[in-house]
Amino acid sequence: MDASSRIGRRTLLAVGGALPLAACVGGGGTSGSDPTGSGSGRLSYGDDPSQWAQRQVPEGPSRGTVVVIHGGFWRARYGADLGEPLAQDLTARGWTTLNVEYRRVGNGGGFPQTFDDVHAALELVQGPGPVVTLGHSAGGHLAAWAAGRLRTGEWTGQVEVTHVISQAGVLDLTAAYRAGLGSGAVHDLLGVGPEDPRYDLVDPRRQVPLEVPLWAVHAPDDGQVPISQSVDYVTAATAAGGDAELAEVTGGHFDLIDVDSAAWTRIVQILDGISPA
């Protein structure tokens, strides 16, 4: 990606105070030739047009699977095309990737549909090795939630997350609700305030400690999701005996999904340090 392409993309990402997260629309990826096997291709996990994931398999042995979960404050105007460059880069580095689309607020998502979809997509993971959830912004929330979802008793399955990388994730839904992040995005997602017990099921801050390592990658100059979301989560998780680490980077909110950025290099370094299962 050249400099002019990066500038154009970041301009799109930053447009509009009411659209504070990534502003590319629609589903990404292309249909593949192996929809049911273990090779590359688009996999459906339901009948809705948003219930799919694009799997890419590297040449040679796979290092494990990275499940890419896009952001966009859980809203339908943002789609899995945001995660496609990340998935392509990681596949070239030897990872099997699963770039997940899911129902969002405005196209049938919310509670519990959004969570049901991410859970169902995770159950598509095949093969040995670590299972890493990697999510940006609202996707960072879903990546962290996914690692603890089977403990809640509301979702049952076979695929367990082994590592989490949250890219400027919304890791405290209660604080995000009270701060009005994303023009009320948390209320739009859940339909209720923090006093409702559903927060106990889906708020990562209330689920510490996770049983797996989590890296909270965040920039102090993030103007969309404050770094306090990551700092406070890591503080609470480590105090509870969890394995959580804050990784500060530069570049605001969007460098974390720019594969030519220093922030992305830091994320790749974290993945390089994950040992095969």
Coordinates of C-alpha atoms in Angstrom, one line a residue:
M1 CA 0.0 0.0 0.0
D2 CA 1.6 3.3 -1.1
A3 CA 1.4 6.6 0.9
S4 CA -1.4 8.0 -1.2
S5 CA -3.5 4.9 -0.7
R6 CA -3.0 5.1 3.1
I7 CA -4.0 8.8 3.2
G8 CA -7.1 8.1 1.2
R9 CA -8.2 5.2 3.3
R10 CA -7.6 7.1 6.6
T11 CA -9.6 10.0 5.2
L12 CA -12.5 7.6 4.7
L13 CA -12.0 6.1 8.1
A14 CA -12.1 9.5 9.9
V15 CA -15.0 11.1 8.1
G16 CA -17.9 12.3 10.3
G17 CA -18.3 12.6 14.1
A18 CA -21.3 10.3 13.9
L19 CA -19.2 7.7 12.1
P20 CA -16.2 7.4 14.4
L21 CA -15.0 4.0 13.4
A22 CA -13.9 2.5 10.1
A23 CA -16.1 3.7 7.3
C24 CA -15.7 1.0 4.6
V25 CA -19.0 -0.7 4.0
G26 CA -20.3 -4.1 3.1
G27 CA -18.9 -7.6 3.3
G28 CA -15.4 -8.3 2.1
G29 CA -13.7 -11.4 0.6
T30 CA -14.5 -13.5 -2.4
S31 CA -16.3 -16.8 -2.8
G32 CA -13.9 -19.7 -2.6
S33 CA -14.0 -23.2 -4.1
D34 CA -13.9 -25.2 -0.8
P35 CA -16.9 -24.0 1.3
T36 CA -17.1 -27.1 3.4
G37 CA -13.5 -28.5 3.6
S38 CA -10.4 -27.2 5.3
G39 CA -9.1 -25.1 2.4
S40 CA -9.5 -21.5 1.5
G41 CA -13.0 -20.2 0.7
R42 CA -16.1 -18.5 2.0
L43 CA -17.9 -20.4 4.7
S44 CA -21.5 -19.9 5.6
Y45 CA -22.7 -20.5 9.2
G46 CA -26.3 -19.4 8.7
D47 CA -28.9 -18.2 6.2
D48 CA -28.5 -14.5 6.7
P49 CA -26.3 -12.7 4.1
S50 CA -24.1 -11.5 7.0
Q51 CA -23.5 -15.0 8.4
W52 CA -20.2 -15.9 6.7
A53 CA -16.5 -16.0 7.2
Q54 CA -13.6 -16.0 4.7
R55 CA -11.0 -18.6 5.4
Q56 CA -7.5 -18.4 3.9
V57 CA -5.0 -21.1 4.3
P58 CA -1.2 -20.5 3.9
E59 CA 1.2 -22.4 1.7
G60 CA 3.0 -24.9 3.8
P61 CA 2.3 -25.8 7.4
S62 CA -0.1 -23.5 9.3
R63 CA 1.1 -21.8 12.5
G64 CA -2.5 -21.9 13.8
T65 CA -5.6 -19.8 13.2
V66 CA -6.2 -16.1 13.6
V67 CA -9.9 -15.2 13.8
V68 CA -10.2 -11.6 12.5
I69 CA -13.2 -9.7 13.9
H70 CA -13.8 -6.2 12.4
G71 CA -14.9 -3.1 14.3
G72 CA -17.4 -0.4 13.5
F73 CA -19.3 0.0 16.9
W74 CA -21.2 -3.2 16.0
R75 CA -23.1 -1.2 13.3
A76 CA -24.2 -2.5 9.9
R77 CA -22.6 0.2 7.9
Y78 CA -19.2 -1.4 8.6
G79 CA -18.2 -4.8 7.2
A80 CA -15.6 -7.5 7.0
D81 CA -13.7 -5.8 4.2
L82 CA -12.0 -3.9 7.1
G83 CA -10.4 -7.2 8.2
E84 CA -9.4 -8.5 4.8
P85 CA -6.0 -6.7 4.5
L86 CA -5.1 -8.0 8.0
A87 CA -6.2 -11.5 7.1
Q88 CA -4.2 -11.5 3.8
D89 CA -1.1 -10.2 5.6
L90 CA -1.3 -12.9 8.3
T91 CA -1.9 -15.7 5.8
A92 CA 1.2 -14.6 4.0
R93 CA 3.0 -14.9 7.3
G94 CA 1.9 -18.6 7.7
W95 CA -1.4 -18.3 9.7
T96 CA -4.7 -19.7 8.7
T97 CA -7.1 -16.8 8.9
L98 CA -10.8 -16.6 9.4
N99 CA -12.2 -13.1 8.5
V100 CA -15.6 -13.0 10.2
E101 CA -18.7 -11.2 9.1
Y102 CA -21.7 -11.1 11.5
R103 CA -25.0 -9.4 12.0
R104 CA -24.7 -5.9 13.3
V105 CA -27.0 -3.3 14.7
G106 CA -29.2 -2.2 11.7
N107 CA -29.2 -5.6 9.9
G108 CA -30.5 -8.0 12.5
G109 CA -27.7 -7.8 15.0
G110 CA -27.7 -6.8 18.6
F111 CA -28.1 -9.0 21.7
P112 CA -27.9 -11.9 21.4
Q113 CA -27.7 -12.2 17.6
T114 CA -24.2 -10.5 17.2
F115 CA -22.8 -12.8 19.9
D116 CA -24.5 -15.9 18.5
D117 CA -22.9 -15.2 15.1
V118 CA -19.4 -14.7 16.3
H119 CA -19.7 -17.8 18.4
A120 CA -21.0 -19.8 15.4
A121 CA -18.1 -18.5 13.2
L122 CA -15.6 -19.6 15.7
E123 CA -16.9 -23.1 15.6
L124 CA -15.8 -23.1 11.9
V125 CA -12.1 -23.2 13.0
Q126 CA -10.4 -26.4 12.1
G127 CA -6.9 -27.8 12.4
P128 CA -4.2 -27.9 15.1
G129 CA -2.4 -24.9 16.6
P130 CA -3.4 -21.8 18.6
V131 CA -6.7 -20.1 18.0
V132 CA -6.1 -16.4 18.3
T133 CA -9.0 -13.9 18.2
L134 CA -7.8 -10.5 16.8
G135 CA -10.3 -7.7 16.8
H136 CA -10.3 -3.9 16.3
S137 CA -12.4 -1.5 18.4
A138 CA -15.8 -3.2 18.7
G139 CA -14.2 -6.2 17.3
G140 CA -11.7 -6.1 20.1
H141 CA -14.6 -6.3 22.5
L142 CA -15.9 -9.4 20.6
A143 CA -12.4 -10.9 20.5
A144 CA -12.1 -10.7 24.3
W145 CA -15.7 -11.8 24.9
A146 CA -15.2 -14.9 22.7
A147 CA -12.4 -16.1 24.9
G148 CA -14.7 -16.3 27.9
R149 CA -18.0 -17.1 26.1
L150 CA -18.0 -20.8 27.0
R151 CA -17.8 -20.1 30.7
T152 CA -21.0 -18.2 30.8
G153 CA -23.2 -21.3 30.1
E154 CA -25.1 -19.3 27.4
W155 CA -23.0 -20.6 24.5
T156 CA -21.7 -24.1 24.1
G157 CA -19.2 -25.3 21.6
Q158 CA -15.9 -27.1 20.9
V159 CA -13.5 -24.4 19.8
E160 CA -11.7 -22.6 22.6
V161 CA -9.7 -19.4 22.1
T162 CA -6.1 -19.7 23.2
H163 CA -5.0 -16.1 22.9
V164 CA -6.6 -12.6 22.4
I165 CA -5.2 -9.5 20.7
S166 CA -7.5 -6.5 21.3
Q167 CA -6.7 -3.6 18.9
A168 CA -8.0 -0.5 20.7
G169 CA -10.9 -2.6 22.0
V170 CA -14.0 -1.6 23.9
L171 CA -13.2 -3.8 26.9
D172 CA -15.4 -2.2 29.4
L173 CA -19.0 -1.9 28.2
T174 CA -20.2 -0.3 31.4
A175 CA -17.7 2.6 31.1
A176 CA -18.3 2.9 27.4
Y177 CA -22.1 3.1 28.0
R178 CA -21.7 5.8 30.6
A179 CA -19.3 7.8 28.4
G180 CA -21.6 7.5 25.4
L181 CA -18.9 6.1 23.1
G182 CA -20.0 5.9 19.5
S183 CA -23.0 8.0 20.0
G184 CA -24.6 5.5 22.3
A185 CA -23.3 2.4 20.5
V186 CA -23.4 0.1 23.6
H187 CA -27.0 0.9 24.2
D188 CA -27.8 0.2 20.6
L189 CA -26.0 -3.1 20.8
L190 CA -27.6 -4.3 24.1
G191 CA -30.8 -2.3 24.3
V192 CA -30.4 -1.8 28.1
G193 CA -28.2 -0.1 30.6
P194 CA -25.4 -1.6 32.8
E195 CA -27.8 -2.6 35.5
D196 CA -29.1 -5.4 33.3
P197 CA -27.7 -8.9 33.9
R198 CA -26.9 -9.4 30.2
Y199 CA -23.8 -7.2 30.8
D200 CA -22.5 -10.0 33.0
L201 CA -22.6 -12.3 29.9
V202 CA -20.9 -10.0 27.4
D203 CA -18.8 -7.3 29.1
P204 CA -15.1 -8.3 29.2
R205 CA -14.4 -6.1 32.2
R206 CA -16.9 -8.2 34.2
Q207 CA -15.4 -11.5 33.1
V208 CA -11.8 -11.0 34.4
P209 CA -9.7 -12.9 34.6
L210 CA -9.7 -14.8 31.4
E211 CA -8.1 -18.2 31.3
V212 CA -5.9 -17.2 28.3
P213 CA -3.4 -14.4 27.6
L214 CA -4.7 -11.1 26.3
W215 CA -2.7 -8.2 24.8
A216 CA -4.5 -4.8 24.7
V217 CA -2.8 -2.9 21.9
H218 CA -3.7 0.8 22.1
A219 CA -2.4 4.3 21.3
P220 CA -2.5 7.0 23.9
D221 CA -3.7 9.5 21.2
D222 CA -6.7 7.3 20.2
G223 CA -9.6 9.7 19.6
Q224 CA -12.3 7.1 19.1
V225 CA -11.8 4.6 22.0
P226 CA -9.8 6.1 24.9
I227 CA -6.8 4.1 26.0
S228 CA -8.4 4.0 29.5
Q229 CA -10.5 1.2 28.1
S230 CA -7.4 -0.9 27.8
V231 CA -5.5 0.4 30.8
D232 CA -8.3 -0.2 33.2
Y233 CA -9.0 -3.6 31.8
V234 CA -5.4 -4.8 32.1
T235 CA -5.2 -3.4 35.6
A236 CA -8.4 -5.3 36.7
A237 CA -7.4 -8.5 34.9
T238 CA -3.9 -8.7 36.4
A239 CA -5.2 -7.8 39.8
A240 CA -7.5 -10.8 39.5
G241 CA -4.7 -13.1 38.5
G242 CA -5.1 -12.9 34.8
D243 CA -2.5 -12.8 32.1
A244 CA -3.0 -9.4 30.4
E245 CA -0.6 -6.9 29.0
L246 CA -0.9 -3.3 27.7
A247 CA 1.0 -2.7 24.5
E248 CA 1.2 1.0 23.7
V249 CA 1.6 2.0 20.1
T250 CA 1.4 5.2 18.0
G251 CA -0.9 6.2 15.3
G252 CA -4.3 6.9 16.9
H253 CA -7.2 4.6 16.3
F254 CA -6.7 3.5 12.7
D255 CA -3.0 2.6 12.4
L256 CA -3.8 -0.6 14.2
I257 CA -5.6 -1.8 11.0
D258 CA -3.0 -0.4 8.6
V259 CA -0.6 -3.3 7.7
D260 CA 2.1 -0.8 6.8
S261 CA 2.1 0.9 10.2
A262 CA 4.4 0.5 13.2
A263 CA 1.3 -0.5 15.2
W264 CA 0.7 -3.4 13.0
T265 CA 4.4 -4.4 13.2
R266 CA 3.9 -4.6 17.0
I267 CA 0.9 -6.9 16.6
V268 CA 2.8 -9.1 14.3
Q269 CA 5.6 -9.3 16.9
I270 CA 3.0 -10.4 19.5
L271 CA 1.8 -13.2 17.1
D272 CA 5.4 -14.2 16.4
G273 CA 5.8 -14.8 20.2
I274 CA 2.9 -17.3 20.4
S275 CA 4.2 -20.8 20.5
P276 CA 2.5 -23.6 18.6
A277 CA 0.1 -25.6 20.7

